[in-house]
Coordinates of C-alpha atoms and ligand atoms in Angstrom, one line a residue:
X422 CA -25.5 -25.9 89.3
X423 CA -26.5 -24.3 86.3
X424 CA -30.0 -25.6 84.7
X425 CA -29.9 -24.5 81.0
X426 CA -33.4 -25.5 79.5
X427 CA -33.9 -26.3 76.1
X428 CA -36.6 -26.4 73.4
X429 CA -36.6 -29.7 72.6
X430 CA -34.1 -32.8 71.7
X431 CA -32.3 -31.0 68.6
X432 CA -32.4 -27.6 71.0
X433 CA -30.6 -29.8 73.8
X434 CA -28.3 -31.5 71.8
X435 CA -27.1 -28.2 69.8
X436 CA -26.4 -26.7 73.3
X437 CA -24.3 -29.5 74.6
X438 CA -22.6 -30.2 71.8
X439 CA -21.4 -26.5 71.7
X440 CA -20.6 -26.9 75.5
X441 CA -18.1 -30.0 74.4
X442 CA -17.0 -28.5 71.0
X443 CA -15.3 -24.8 72.7
X444 CA -14.1 -27.2 75.2
X445 CA -12.3 -28.8 72.6
X446 CA -11.5 -26.1 70.9
X447 CA -10.1 -24.1 74.3
X448 CA -8.0 -27.5 75.3
X449 CA -7.4 -29.6 72.4
X450 CA -6.2 -32.2 74.8
X451 CA -9.2 -32.7 76.5
X452 CA -9.9 -35.9 77.9
X453 CA -13.6 -36.5 76.7
X454 CA -15.5 -38.3 79.4
X455 CA -18.3 -40.2 76.8
X456 CA -21.6 -41.8 77.5
X457 CA -23.9 -44.0 75.2
X458 CA -27.8 -44.6 74.9
X459 CA -30.3 -42.6 73.2
X460 CA -29.7 -38.9 74.3
X461 CA -26.3 -38.5 72.8
X462 CA -26.8 -39.5 69.9
X463 CA -27.8 -36.2 68.0
X464 CA -24.6 -34.5 70.4
X465 CA -22.2 -36.6 68.4
X466 CA -24.0 -35.9 65.0
X467 CA -23.4 -31.9 65.6
X468 CA -20.0 -32.7 67.0
X469 CA -19.7 -34.8 63.7
X470 CA -20.7 -31.8 61.6
X471 CA -18.8 -29.3 62.7
X472 CA -15.5 -32.0 62.4
X473 CA -16.7 -32.2 58.6
X474 CA -16.6 -28.6 58.6
X475 CA -13.2 -28.0 60.0
X476 CA -14.0 -26.4 62.8
X477 CA -13.0 -29.1 65.6
X478 CA -9.8 -31.2 65.2
X479 CA -9.9 -34.1 67.6
X480 CA -6.2 -35.0 67.0
X481 CA -5.1 -34.4 70.6
X482 CA -8.1 -35.3 72.8
X483 CA -9.0 -38.7 74.5
X484 CA -12.2 -39.9 75.8
X485 CA -12.9 -42.4 78.7
X486 CA -16.8 -43.7 78.5
X487 CA -19.1 -44.7 81.5
X488 CA -19.7 -48.7 80.7
X489 CA -20.2 -51.3 78.6
X490 CA -22.4 -54.5 78.6
X491 CA -20.5 -57.6 80.5
X492 CA -19.7 -60.4 77.7
X493 CA -20.8 -58.5 74.5
X494 CA -17.0 -57.6 72.2
X495 CA -16.8 -54.8 70.3
X496 CA -17.7 -56.4 67.5
X497 CA -21.3 -56.9 68.8
X498 CA -23.6 -54.1 67.1
X499 CA -25.0 -54.0 70.9
X500 CA -22.2 -53.1 72.4
X501 CA -21.0 -49.8 73.7
X502 CA -17.5 -49.9 71.7
X503 CA -19.1 -50.3 68.7
X504 CA -21.8 -47.3 69.4
X505 CA -19.1 -45.5 69.7
X506 CA -17.4 -46.1 66.7
X507 CA -20.1 -45.8 64.6
X508 CA -22.1 -42.9 66.6
X509 CA -18.4 -41.0 66.3
X510 CA -15.4 -42.2 66.6
X511 CA -15.2 -44.1 62.8
X512 CA -16.4 -39.9 61.6
X513 CA -13.9 -37.7 63.6
X514 CA -9.7 -37.7 63.8
X515 CA -9.4 -38.7 67.5
X516 CA -7.1 -41.6 67.8
X517 CA -8.9 -44.7 68.6
X518 CA -5.6 -45.9 70.6
X519 CA -6.9 -43.1 72.9
X520 CA -10.7 -44.2 72.8
X521 CA -11.4 -46.2 76.2
X522 CA -14.3 -48.7 77.1
X523 CA -14.6 -51.0 79.6
X524 CA -13.9 -54.2 78.1
X525 CA -16.9 -56.7 78.8
X526 CA -14.7 -59.9 77.6
X527 CA -12.4 -60.1 80.2
X528 CA -14.3 -63.3 81.9
X529 CA -13.1 -62.0 85.7
X530 CA -15.1 -58.5 86.4
X531 CA -13.1 -57.8 88.8
X532 CA -9.8 -57.9 87.0
X533 CA -11.8 -56.0 84.3
X534 CA -12.6 -53.3 86.8
X535 CA -9.1 -53.0 87.8
X536 CA -7.9 -52.6 84.3
X537 CA -10.1 -49.6 83.8
X538 CA -9.4 -48.1 87.0
X539 CA -5.7 -48.1 85.8
X540 CA -6.6 -46.6 82.5
X541 CA -8.8 -43.7 84.4
X542 CA -5.5 -43.4 87.0
X543 CA -3.0 -43.4 84.1
X544 CA -5.3 -41.2 81.4
X545 CA -7.7 -38.9 83.8
X546 CA -8.3 -36.4 85.7
X547 CA -11.7 -36.3 82.9
X548 CA -12.1 -32.7 81.6
X549 CA -15.4 -33.1 80.7
X550 CA -17.7 -35.6 81.6
X551 CA -20.7 -36.2 79.2
X552 CA -23.7 -37.9 81.5
X553 CA -27.6 -39.1 80.6
X554 CA -29.6 -40.4 83.1
X555 CA -31.6 -43.0 83.8
X556 CA -35.1 -43.1 84.8
X557 CA -34.2 -44.4 88.0
X558 CA -31.8 -41.8 88.3
X559 CA -28.7 -44.0 87.3
X560 CA -25.8 -42.5 86.0
X561 CA -23.5 -44.8 84.3
X562 CA -24.9 -48.1 85.4
X563 CA -25.0 -47.3 88.9
X564 CA -28.3 -48.0 89.7
X565 CA -30.1 -47.0 93.1
X566 CA -27.9 -48.9 95.6
X567 CA -27.5 -48.5 99.8
X568 CA -24.2 -47.0 99.3
X569 CA -22.5 -44.6 96.5
X570 CA -20.1 -46.4 94.9
X571 CA -16.4 -45.5 94.3
X572 CA -14.1 -47.0 91.3
X573 CA -15.1 -49.4 88.5
X574 CA -17.4 -52.2 88.9
X575 CA -19.7 -54.9 87.8
X576 CA -23.5 -54.2 88.2
X577 CA -26.4 -56.4 88.3
X578 CA -28.7 -54.1 86.1
X579 CA -32.1 -52.9 87.7
X580 CA -35.0 -54.4 85.6
X581 CA -36.2 -50.6 85.1
X582 CA -32.8 -50.7 83.3
X583 CA -33.0 -54.0 81.6
X584 CA -37.0 -53.3 80.1
X585 CA -35.5 -49.5 79.3
X586 CA -32.8 -50.5 77.0
X587 CA -34.6 -53.6 75.5
X588 CA -35.6 -51.3 72.5
X589 CA -32.2 -51.3 71.3
X590 CA -32.4 -55.7 71.3
X591 CA -34.5 -57.9 69.1
X592 CA -36.1 -59.1 72.5
X593 CA -35.4 -58.4 76.3
X594 CA -33.7 -61.8 77.0
X595 CA -31.2 -60.7 75.0
X596 CA -29.9 -57.3 77.4
X597 CA -27.4 -58.3 79.2
X598 CA -27.9 -58.7 82.8
X599 CA -24.7 -57.1 83.7
X600 CA -22.4 -54.3 83.2
X601 CA -19.0 -52.7 83.9
X602 CA -19.5 -49.3 84.8
X603 CA -17.1 -45.9 86.2
X604 CA -18.0 -45.5 89.6
X605 CA -19.5 -42.6 91.3
X606 CA -16.2 -41.7 92.9
X607 CA -14.5 -41.7 89.5
X608 CA -17.4 -39.7 88.4
X609 CA -17.3 -36.5 91.0
X610 CA -13.6 -36.5 89.8
X611 CA -14.2 -35.1 86.2
X612 CA -13.5 -31.2 86.4
X613 CA -17.1 -30.3 84.5
X614 CA -19.8 -32.7 84.8
X615 CA -22.6 -31.8 81.2
X616 CA -25.2 -33.6 81.6
X617 CA -28.1 -34.4 79.5
X618 CA -32.0 -35.2 79.8
X619 CA -34.8 -35.0 77.0
X620 CA -38.4 -36.2 77.3
X621 CA -40.8 -36.7 79.7
X622 CA -39.6 -40.0 80.9
X623 CA -36.7 -38.7 82.7
X624 CA -38.5 -35.3 84.3
X625 CA -39.3 -37.3 87.9
X626 CA -35.3 -38.8 87.9
X627 CA -34.2 -34.8 87.3
X628 CA -36.7 -33.7 90.1
X629 CA -35.4 -36.3 92.2
X630 CA -31.5 -35.9 91.7
X631 CA -31.5 -31.8 91.6
X632 CA -33.9 -31.1 93.7
X633 CA -34.6 -33.9 95.7
X634 CA -32.2 -35.4 99.0
X635 CA -28.8 -36.5 97.8
X636 CA -29.1 -40.5 98.7
X637 CA -27.4 -43.2 97.0
X638 CA -31.3 -44.8 96.0
X639 CA -30.9 -41.4 93.3
X640 CA -27.5 -41.9 92.2
X641 CA -27.2 -38.3 90.0
X642 CA -28.2 -36.6 93.6
X643 CA -24.5 -36.4 94.4
X644 CA -23.8 -34.3 91.6
X645 CA -25.4 -31.7 93.8
X646 CA -22.3 -31.6 95.7
X647 CA -19.9 -31.3 92.6
X648 CA -18.8 -27.9 92.0
X649 CA -19.0 -27.6 87.9
X650 CA -22.4 -29.3 86.6
X651 CA -23.9 -28.3 83.8
X652 CA -27.7 -29.7 83.3
X653 CA -29.1 -29.2 79.6
X654 CA -32.3 -30.4 79.6
X655 CA -35.8 -30.2 77.2
X656 CA -39.1 -28.9 78.4
X657 CA -40.2 -31.9 79.2
X658 CA -37.1 -33.0 81.2
X659 CA -37.8 -29.7 83.6
X660 CA -41.2 -30.7 83.3
X661 CA -41.5 -31.4 87.3
X662 CA -39.2 -29.0 88.6
X663 CA -39.1 -24.7 88.5
X664 CA -36.2 -23.4 87.4
X665 CA -35.1 -20.5 88.9
X666 CA -35.5 -17.6 86.0
Ligands
LIG769 C1 -25.1 -44.9 79.2 C2 -25.1 -44.8 80.5 C3 -26.5 -44.2 80.7 C4 -27.3 -43.2 80.0 C5 -28.7 -43.4 80.7 C6 -30.0 -42.9 80.0 O1 -23.4 -44.8 78.5 O2 -24.3 -44.6 80.7 O3 -26.5 -44.1 82.4 O4 -27.1 -42.6 79.7 O5 -29.0 -44.9 80.7 O6 -30.1 -44.0 78.6 P1 -30.8 -42.9 77.3 O7 -30.0 -41.7 77.1 O8 -30.5 -44.0 76.4 O9 -32.1 -42.3 77.7

């Protein structure tokens, strides 16, 4: 596991975008595991910039996103499909047919999960998985639990996640209570993992995930067992954890 300390959000975004860019340049048909939320926005801006300068070509890449709110369709501006289209896909030359996000509109959640596991099986393994981290240590929407999940499943979002994500909605009542998320088992199958974290609110989760014991109560702690993880965090995100020089 490698830790890279960035100065601030901007610097974190630059370093992480460079890692993703290098991946796409070295292996143009990479399968990128992508995340939503505030953390990756800067990375996506930088990837778009590089694409516009002619430095990056996503023409052969595939993307598989981590999660989607249950009940929201891609036209809904709060859905993760909408986020991905508007933060990245619409501005680069990735083939939209090869960008996958769980379908939150399928009434039967188990069916939606089965379909997504099929998509992961047929298009994976993920070459480089980008992850953010929740203040409670979640990755994807794998919330603290009694055991680690394996495949795609429908989760009840933790109260802390609902409040954290309320900032994207008009009111907290509008935040969906359930989501479809890739399981921890699928995340762990990625060849490489790049986790990003910015700000003081992530410091405790980062410390518990990477310096604490491996437990499903801190889902990100499982990453200690992955062979190729890079954590790029800013000074505040690493502020509770000592980094070896
Ligand atoms: C989003 C996702 C979540 C976020 C996490 C951090 O697709 O899977 O695990 O990465 O909630 O969110 P932000 O970046 O908004 O702090």
